[in-house]
XYZ file of C-alpha atoms in Angstrom:
218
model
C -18.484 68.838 29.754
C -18.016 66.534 26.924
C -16.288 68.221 23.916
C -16.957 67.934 20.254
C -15.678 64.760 18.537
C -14.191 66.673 15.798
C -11.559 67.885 18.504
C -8.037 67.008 17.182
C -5.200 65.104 20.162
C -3.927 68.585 19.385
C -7.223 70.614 20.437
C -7.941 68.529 23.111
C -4.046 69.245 24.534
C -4.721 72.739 24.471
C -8.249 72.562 25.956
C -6.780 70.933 29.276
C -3.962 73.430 29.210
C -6.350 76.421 28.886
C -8.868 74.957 31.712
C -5.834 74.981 34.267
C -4.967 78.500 33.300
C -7.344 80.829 32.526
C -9.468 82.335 35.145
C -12.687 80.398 36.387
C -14.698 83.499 37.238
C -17.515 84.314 34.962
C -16.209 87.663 35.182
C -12.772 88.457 35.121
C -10.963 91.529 35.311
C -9.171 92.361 32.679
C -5.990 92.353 34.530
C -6.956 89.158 35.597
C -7.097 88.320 31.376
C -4.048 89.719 30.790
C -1.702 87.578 33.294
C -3.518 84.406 32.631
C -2.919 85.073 28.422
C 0.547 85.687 29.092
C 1.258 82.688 30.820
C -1.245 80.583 28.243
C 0.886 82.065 25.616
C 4.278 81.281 27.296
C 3.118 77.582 28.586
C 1.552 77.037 25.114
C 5.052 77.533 22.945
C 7.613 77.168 25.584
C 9.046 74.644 23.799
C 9.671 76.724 20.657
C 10.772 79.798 22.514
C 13.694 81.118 21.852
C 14.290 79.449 18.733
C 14.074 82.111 16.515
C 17.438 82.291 14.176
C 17.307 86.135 12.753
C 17.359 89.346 14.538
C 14.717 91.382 16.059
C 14.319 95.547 15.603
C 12.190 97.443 18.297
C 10.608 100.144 17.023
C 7.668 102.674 16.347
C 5.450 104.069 13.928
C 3.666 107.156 14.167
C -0.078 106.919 13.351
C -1.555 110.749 13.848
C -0.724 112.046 17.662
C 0.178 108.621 18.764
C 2.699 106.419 17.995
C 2.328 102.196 17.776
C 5.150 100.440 18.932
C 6.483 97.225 16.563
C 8.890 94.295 16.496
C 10.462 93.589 13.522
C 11.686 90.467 12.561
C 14.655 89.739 10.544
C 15.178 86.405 9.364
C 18.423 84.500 8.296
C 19.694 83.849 4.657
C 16.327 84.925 2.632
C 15.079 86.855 0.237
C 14.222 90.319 1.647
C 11.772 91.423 -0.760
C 8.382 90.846 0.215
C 7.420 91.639 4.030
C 4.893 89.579 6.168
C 2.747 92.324 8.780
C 1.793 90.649 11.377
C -1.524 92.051 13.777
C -1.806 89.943 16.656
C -5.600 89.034 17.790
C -6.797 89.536 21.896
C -10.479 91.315 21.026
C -9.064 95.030 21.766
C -8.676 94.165 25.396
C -5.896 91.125 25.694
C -2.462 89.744 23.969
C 0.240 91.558 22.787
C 3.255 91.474 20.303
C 4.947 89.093 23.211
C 2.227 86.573 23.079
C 1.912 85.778 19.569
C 5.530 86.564 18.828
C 6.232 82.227 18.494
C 4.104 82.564 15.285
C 5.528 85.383 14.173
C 9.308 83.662 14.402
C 7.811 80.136 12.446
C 6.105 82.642 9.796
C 9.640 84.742 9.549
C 11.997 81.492 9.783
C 10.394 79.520 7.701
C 9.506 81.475 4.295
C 7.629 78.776 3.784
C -8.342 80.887 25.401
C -11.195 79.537 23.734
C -13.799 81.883 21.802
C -17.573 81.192 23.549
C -21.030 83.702 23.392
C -20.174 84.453 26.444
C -16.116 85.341 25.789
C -17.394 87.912 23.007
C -19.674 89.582 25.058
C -17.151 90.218 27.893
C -14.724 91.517 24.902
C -17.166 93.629 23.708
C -18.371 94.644 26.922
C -14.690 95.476 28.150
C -13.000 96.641 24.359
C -15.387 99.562 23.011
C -17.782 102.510 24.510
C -21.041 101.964 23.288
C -22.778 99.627 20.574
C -22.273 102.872 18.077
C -18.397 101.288 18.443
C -19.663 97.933 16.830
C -20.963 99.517 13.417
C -17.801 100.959 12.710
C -15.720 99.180 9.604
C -12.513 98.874 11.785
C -14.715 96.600 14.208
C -16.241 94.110 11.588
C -14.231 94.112 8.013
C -17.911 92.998 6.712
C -19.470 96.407 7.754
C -17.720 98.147 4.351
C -19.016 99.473 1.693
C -16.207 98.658 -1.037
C -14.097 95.540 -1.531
C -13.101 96.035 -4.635
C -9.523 98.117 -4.304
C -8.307 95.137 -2.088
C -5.446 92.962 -2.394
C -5.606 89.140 -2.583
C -6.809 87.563 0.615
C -5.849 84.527 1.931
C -8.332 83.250 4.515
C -7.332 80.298 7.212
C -10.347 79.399 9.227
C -11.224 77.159 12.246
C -13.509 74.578 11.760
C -14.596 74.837 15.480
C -14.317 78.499 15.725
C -17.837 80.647 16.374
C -16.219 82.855 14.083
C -15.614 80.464 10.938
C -18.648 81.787 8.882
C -17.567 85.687 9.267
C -14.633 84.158 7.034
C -17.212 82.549 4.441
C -18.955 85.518 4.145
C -15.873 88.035 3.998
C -14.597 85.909 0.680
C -18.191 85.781 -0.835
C -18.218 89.199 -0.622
C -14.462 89.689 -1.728
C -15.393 87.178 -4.674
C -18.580 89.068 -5.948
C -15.894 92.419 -6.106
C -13.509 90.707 -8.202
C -11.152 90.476 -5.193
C -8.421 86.917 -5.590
C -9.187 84.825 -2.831
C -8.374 81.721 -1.205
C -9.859 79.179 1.854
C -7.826 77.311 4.035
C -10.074 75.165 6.305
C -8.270 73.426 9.640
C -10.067 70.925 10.458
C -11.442 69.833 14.372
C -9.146 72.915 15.674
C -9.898 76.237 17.573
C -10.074 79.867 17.450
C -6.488 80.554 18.239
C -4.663 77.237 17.326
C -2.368 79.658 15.061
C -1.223 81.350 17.972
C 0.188 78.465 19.687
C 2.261 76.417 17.516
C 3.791 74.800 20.189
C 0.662 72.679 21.203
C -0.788 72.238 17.174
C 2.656 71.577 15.449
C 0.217 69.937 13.012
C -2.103 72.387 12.037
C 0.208 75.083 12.435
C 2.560 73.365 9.358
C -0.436 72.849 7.749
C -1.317 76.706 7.736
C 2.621 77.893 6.974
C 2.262 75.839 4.218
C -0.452 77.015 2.574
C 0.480 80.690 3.415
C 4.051 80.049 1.818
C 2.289 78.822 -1.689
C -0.073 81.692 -1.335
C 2.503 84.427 -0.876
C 4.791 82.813 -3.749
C 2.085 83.204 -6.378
C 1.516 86.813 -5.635
C-alpha cells in the first residue's frame, strides 16, 4: 500500500518497523497486543534506553478500594518545583508505564502501532462493556459539560493522526470557556510518534521544546 506523501524519513522508519512487529491478524488477541507493543516499544527506543540520569521511585496511590501503581522520576541537578504527570496512552487495553517510560526519561532529563477505523473499533470492542461506556466523560474529554475550571492546556497533535481534529475541537471548546490554550502541530507524523523518541528524534525535540516554553510561562 502506498503511504501518504506527507510521511516524514522518520514516519516512514517507524511504519516498516511496526509492519514487522505487530500482529497480521485482523483480529488479535489482546495478549497477542500486548507482547507485540512491548517489543514495538523496546525496538522503537532501544537506543535511548537506559539513558536516563536521575533516579526512579516505585510506588502507589490509592484511588477508592484500589490502588494505581506509579513510577516516579527523579531527575538530576533541577529545579524540583513544578512536577510533570505523565498518563501513558494504549486505548484501555495495551501499553504500560514500561512502554512509554523513554518519553517519560527525555521529558524528566531534559526540563526543557498505527491508529486505523479498524484499530479503534477493536479498542473499543476489547476496552469497555457496552456503548453506554462510550458516553461517559472519562472516555471522550469532549463529552463534558464544563471547561471552564480547567488549567491551561497545551495540545501537540499529529498531522496524520485520525484523531487530530478531537484536538481542534477540545481547544475550541476550551477557548470559548476562557480556558489558556495552545497548538502544537507535527507535521507528516503519526499517532504515537511521542512515544517513540528513538525512531522521531526530530519531532520528538520539536515537541520537548515547545512543552518546555509552555510549562515555563505557567
Amino acid at each position: 500500500m502506498k503511504r501518504d506523501s506527507r510521511f516524514t524519513d522518520e514516519a516512514n522508519a517507524y511504519c516498516q518497523l511496526a509492519v514487522s512487529i505487530l500482529p497480521s491478524s485482523e483480529s488479535p488477541t489482546i495478549k497477542e497486543v500486548r507482547e507485540a507493543d512491548e517489543k514495538l516499544f523496546t525496538k522503537g527506543n532501544e537506543k535511548l534506553i537506559g539513558t536516563f540520569k536521575g533516579t526512579l521511585q516505585e510506588e502507589h496511590v490509592k484511588v477508592n478500594c484500589a490502588e494505581i501503581p506509579i513510577t516516579i522520576y527523579i531527575p538530576i541537578d533541577v529545579n524540583r518545583d513544578k512536577l510533570v504527570i505523565f498518563f501513558h496512552g494504549g486505548g484501555w487495553t495495551s501499553s504500560s508505564r514500561k512502554t512509554h517510560q523513554t518519553m517519560v526519561n527525555t521529558l524528566a532529563d531534559d526540563p526543557m502501532y498505527i491508529l486505523t477505523p479498524a484499530t479503534l473499533d477493536w479498542l473499543k470492542l476489547h476496552a469497555f462493556h457496552d456503548a453506554n461506556d462510550l458516553k461517559d466523560p472519562r472516555v471522550s474529554v469532549l463529552l463534558n459539560k464544563s471547561f471552564n475550571t480547567l488549567p491551561p492546556c497545551l495540545f501537540i497533535a499529529a498531522e496524520l493522526d485520525p484523531l487530530r481534529d478531537d484536538s481542534y475541537a477540545y481547544q475550541e471548546l476550551l477557548d470559548k470557556a476562557g480556558v489558556k490554550t495552545k497548538l502544537l502541530l507535527v507535521k507528516g507524523v503519526l499517532h504515537d510518534f511521542l512515544a517513540f523518541p528513538g525512531t522521531y528524534p526530530k519531532a520528538c525535540t520539536q515537541a520537548v521544546d515547545v512543552i518546555q516554553q509552555f510549562v515555563s510561562e505557567l
